[in-house]
């Protein structure tokens, strides 16, 4: 599949003249389409709710677009709770899924009336001490191992810091029940950037079975099961997308087989997807400012890891196209770099691209999730602006670029 970009060359050149590179551009229409696809996947589930994982693209304009479509938020920090509040998302539209949680996050979540999803059994008492228990309490389950159909281990949540063990889960509900909590949910988040149907069905199966066991052992009828996020996107042009139809149908089958016969047909299904909502709806637009030929060929951009660190952080692939040369043959091999004094500050390594000239515009694809959001200020580099292409075709700046005044603002010198 060829990678899409929502503006014509002429329009993008106009935008660059007005705002100058680098910037992230987000496309409202794609975000809405992504949300509607997920809602369609769970159209069989009454009261399905997607809590958008705010950390993926923490900008209230984006949260508002999704909220207007019916989404809630998944927050994991005080700032994300405040972003959600500013976008008008409050009450149980918010789920706080945080870990190593400081008191002020719990306090703000309680003030907002959010669902609180605890990451550990000791947090029940901590939460009670620093605020109070919420009306609706949830626990994050860590299933230790993820198996495929043939019982091979395909993932090891046991090595991750998140969630409660299986036995702790039952104790946690019991303790909370004794403390007077009446409404409960169950949560897990075990996949990340996953595109295999099997993994989502596995998650649903263990969660539904656990919901039945919770009913049998404790008499608790859960209000919701949150299957987490982790829906992947095809970063490489040759990658297959998630087969949402088979995911939806497969989970519906499990729902009918496991929940319905056990009197749990009222359980709401929830997800908290980030990447699948905004990942392919964002692009980092940058200018080639240097070419350097030593043992390898380098193209240096006016953007760096401050703007997108996924390639440097975990070798993630982000597709790159050169404006106006989308159909030119990829005859050169380049490392595409930023300017940090870190050799891993690269957007691509040994990438086949058309011959690039200084001043060419490079479009880095799929930067809408965990892109700008991860930016940092090492080397005193500044984070870029964020622009939104609205459905009516207007370009709106929804966050300005940082300035050196911002950078110096925290100094006491
Ligand atoms: C990051 C995260 C998500 C979103 O993950 P995506 O891969 O962006 O869908 C959801 N829930 C929790 C708890 C997370 O940490």
PDB file of C-alpha atoms in Angstrom, residues 92-195:
ATOM      1  CA  UNK A  92     -16.911   8.141  34.256  1.00  0.00           C
ATOM      2  CA  UNK A  93     -15.983   8.986  30.696  1.00  0.00           C
ATOM      3  CA  UNK A  94     -12.500   9.086  32.253  1.00  0.00           C
ATOM      4  CA  UNK A  95     -10.633   6.013  33.362  1.00  0.00           C
ATOM      5  CA  UNK A  96      -7.462   6.665  35.351  1.00  0.00           C
ATOM      6  CA  UNK A  97      -5.042   3.877  34.484  1.00  0.00           C
ATOM      7  CA  UNK A  98      -1.883   4.927  36.113  1.00  0.00           C
ATOM      8  CA  UNK A  99       0.905   3.112  37.937  1.00  0.00           C
ATOM      9  CA  UNK A 100       3.229   4.141  40.755  1.00  0.00           C
ATOM     10  CA  UNK A 101       0.476   6.715  41.176  1.00  0.00           C
ATOM     11  CA  UNK A 102       1.137   9.897  43.175  1.00  0.00           C
ATOM     12  CA  UNK A 103      -1.530  11.148  45.578  1.00  0.00           C
ATOM     13  CA  UNK A 104      -2.442  14.220  43.527  1.00  0.00           C
ATOM     14  CA  UNK A 105      -3.470  12.072  40.545  1.00  0.00           C
ATOM     15  CA  UNK A 106      -5.844  10.028  42.643  1.00  0.00           C
ATOM     16  CA  UNK A 107      -7.219  13.217  44.225  1.00  0.00           C
ATOM     17  CA  UNK A 108      -7.865  14.859  40.853  1.00  0.00           C
ATOM     18  CA  UNK A 109      -9.438  11.692  39.453  1.00  0.00           C
ATOM     19  CA  UNK A 110     -11.782  11.478  42.445  1.00  0.00           C
ATOM     20  CA  UNK A 111     -12.639  15.178  42.070  1.00  0.00           C
ATOM     21  CA  UNK A 112     -13.520  14.546  38.408  1.00  0.00           C
ATOM     22  CA  UNK A 113     -15.625  11.494  39.284  1.00  0.00           C
ATOM     23  CA  UNK A 114     -13.460   9.211  37.137  1.00  0.00           C
ATOM     24  CA  UNK A 115     -13.372   5.438  37.120  1.00  0.00           C
ATOM     25  CA  UNK A 116     -10.177   4.465  38.875  1.00  0.00           C
ATOM     26  CA  UNK A 117      -8.248   1.457  37.664  1.00  0.00           C
ATOM     27  CA  UNK A 118      -5.749   0.340  40.281  1.00  0.00           C
ATOM     28  CA  UNK A 119      -2.393  -1.074  39.289  1.00  0.00           C
ATOM     29  CA  UNK A 120      -1.704  -2.789  42.607  1.00  0.00           C
ATOM     30  CA  UNK A 121      -3.471  -4.296  45.598  1.00  0.00           C
ATOM     31  CA  UNK A 122      -1.723  -1.890  47.998  1.00  0.00           C
ATOM     32  CA  UNK A 123      -3.240   1.051  46.136  1.00  0.00           C
ATOM     33  CA  UNK A 124      -6.678   0.362  47.640  1.00  0.00           C
ATOM     34  CA  UNK A 125      -5.489   1.556  51.020  1.00  0.00           C
ATOM     35  CA  UNK A 126      -3.306   4.295  49.525  1.00  0.00           C
ATOM     36  CA  UNK A 127      -6.244   5.666  47.537  1.00  0.00           C
ATOM     37  CA  UNK A 128      -8.507   5.508  50.576  1.00  0.00           C
ATOM     38  CA  UNK A 129      -5.922   7.370  52.615  1.00  0.00           C
ATOM     39  CA  UNK A 130      -5.155  10.175  50.133  1.00  0.00           C
ATOM     40  CA  UNK A 131      -8.687  10.592  48.737  1.00  0.00           C
ATOM     41  CA  UNK A 132     -11.470   8.024  48.910  1.00  0.00           C
ATOM     42  CA  UNK A 133     -12.593   4.993  46.984  1.00  0.00           C
ATOM     43  CA  UNK A 134     -14.500   5.841  43.793  1.00  0.00           C
ATOM     44  CA  UNK A 135     -18.031   4.731  42.934  1.00  0.00           C
ATOM     45  CA  UNK A 136     -16.648   2.464  40.229  1.00  0.00           C
ATOM     46  CA  UNK A 137     -13.353   0.704  40.872  1.00  0.00           C
ATOM     47  CA  UNK A 138     -11.361  -1.403  38.462  1.00  0.00           C
ATOM     48  CA  UNK A 139      -8.217  -3.498  38.669  1.00  0.00           C
ATOM     49  CA  UNK A 140      -5.512  -4.081  36.097  1.00  0.00           C
ATOM     50  CA  UNK A 141      -4.828  -7.768  35.598  1.00  0.00           C
ATOM     51  CA  UNK A 142      -1.370  -9.082  34.710  1.00  0.00           C
ATOM     52  CA  UNK A 143      -1.853 -12.565  33.217  1.00  0.00           C
ATOM     53  CA  UNK A 144       1.847 -13.524  33.562  1.00  0.00           C
ATOM     54  CA  UNK A 145       2.113 -15.258  30.174  1.00  0.00           C
ATOM     55  CA  UNK A 146       0.382 -14.825  26.844  1.00  0.00           C
ATOM     56  CA  UNK A 147      -0.164 -18.095  24.998  1.00  0.00           C
ATOM     57  CA  UNK A 148      -1.193 -18.693  21.418  1.00  0.00           C
ATOM     58  CA  UNK A 149      -3.712 -21.382  20.451  1.00  0.00           C
ATOM     59  CA  UNK A 150      -1.028 -24.078  20.553  1.00  0.00           C
ATOM     60  CA  UNK A 151      -0.033 -22.968  24.063  1.00  0.00           C
ATOM     61  CA  UNK A 152       3.315 -21.487  23.092  1.00  0.00           C
ATOM     62  CA  UNK A 153       4.193 -18.442  25.134  1.00  0.00           C
ATOM     63  CA  UNK A 154       4.140 -15.426  22.828  1.00  0.00           C
ATOM     64  CA  UNK A 155       4.523 -12.731  25.456  1.00  0.00           C
ATOM     65  CA  UNK A 156       5.656 -12.375  29.048  1.00  0.00           C
ATOM     66  CA  UNK A 157       3.620  -9.807  30.974  1.00  0.00           C
ATOM     67  CA  UNK A 158       5.182 -11.498  34.039  1.00  0.00           C
ATOM     68  CA  UNK A 159       8.287  -9.448  33.314  1.00  0.00           C
ATOM     69  CA  UNK A 160       6.301  -6.202  33.216  1.00  0.00           C
ATOM     70  CA  UNK A 161       5.740  -3.919  36.185  1.00  0.00           C
ATOM     71  CA  UNK A 162       2.019  -3.519  35.537  1.00  0.00           C
ATOM     72  CA  UNK A 163      -1.030  -4.967  37.193  1.00  0.00           C
ATOM     73  CA  UNK A 164      -2.053  -7.510  39.822  1.00  0.00           C
ATOM     74  CA  UNK A 165      -1.420 -11.256  39.821  1.00  0.00           C
ATOM     75  CA  UNK A 166      -4.296 -13.647  39.407  1.00  0.00           C
ATOM     76  CA  UNK A 167      -4.681 -14.398  43.122  1.00  0.00           C
ATOM     77  CA  UNK A 168      -4.324 -10.741  44.085  1.00  0.00           C
ATOM     78  CA  UNK A 169      -7.208  -9.883  41.768  1.00  0.00           C
ATOM     79  CA  UNK A 170      -9.683 -11.908  43.859  1.00  0.00           C
ATOM     80  CA  UNK A 171      -8.337 -10.495  47.129  1.00  0.00           C
ATOM     81  CA  UNK A 172      -8.512  -6.959  45.745  1.00  0.00           C
ATOM     82  CA  UNK A 173     -12.212  -7.225  44.834  1.00  0.00           C
ATOM     83  CA  UNK A 174     -12.965  -8.827  48.201  1.00  0.00           C
ATOM     84  CA  UNK A 175     -11.190  -6.068  50.148  1.00  0.00           C
ATOM     85  CA  UNK A 176     -12.945  -3.338  48.142  1.00  0.00           C
ATOM     86  CA  UNK A 177     -16.307  -5.044  48.515  1.00  0.00           C
ATOM     87  CA  UNK A 178     -15.809  -5.136  52.288  1.00  0.00           C
ATOM     88  CA  UNK A 179     -14.952  -1.430  52.179  1.00  0.00           C
ATOM     89  CA  UNK A 180     -18.301  -0.703  50.558  1.00  0.00           C
ATOM     90  CA  UNK A 181     -17.459  -0.388  46.858  1.00  0.00           C
ATOM     91  CA  UNK A 182     -20.408  -1.610  44.810  1.00  0.00           C
ATOM     92  CA  UNK A 183     -19.471  -1.190  41.172  1.00  0.00           C
ATOM     93  CA  UNK A 184     -16.479  -2.872  39.571  1.00  0.00           C
ATOM     94  CA  UNK A 185     -14.580  -3.218  36.332  1.00  0.00           C
ATOM     95  CA  UNK A 186     -11.686  -5.350  35.127  1.00  0.00           C
ATOM     96  CA  UNK A 187      -8.825  -4.216  32.918  1.00  0.00           C
ATOM     97  CA  UNK A 188      -5.749  -5.501  31.181  1.00  0.00           C
ATOM     98  CA  UNK A 189      -3.292  -4.122  28.646  1.00  0.00           C
ATOM     99  CA  UNK A 190      -1.050  -6.808  27.276  1.00  0.00           C
ATOM    100  CA  UNK A 191      -0.589  -6.076  23.592  1.00  0.00           C
ATOM    101  CA  UNK A 192       1.325  -3.231  22.002  1.00  0.00           C
ATOM    102  CA  UNK A 193       1.268  -2.309  18.330  1.00  0.00           C
ATOM    103  CA  UNK A 194      -0.277  -5.739  17.728  1.00  0.00           C
ATOM    104  CA  UNK A 195      -1.824  -6.641  14.369  1.00  0.00           C
TER     105      UNK A 195
END
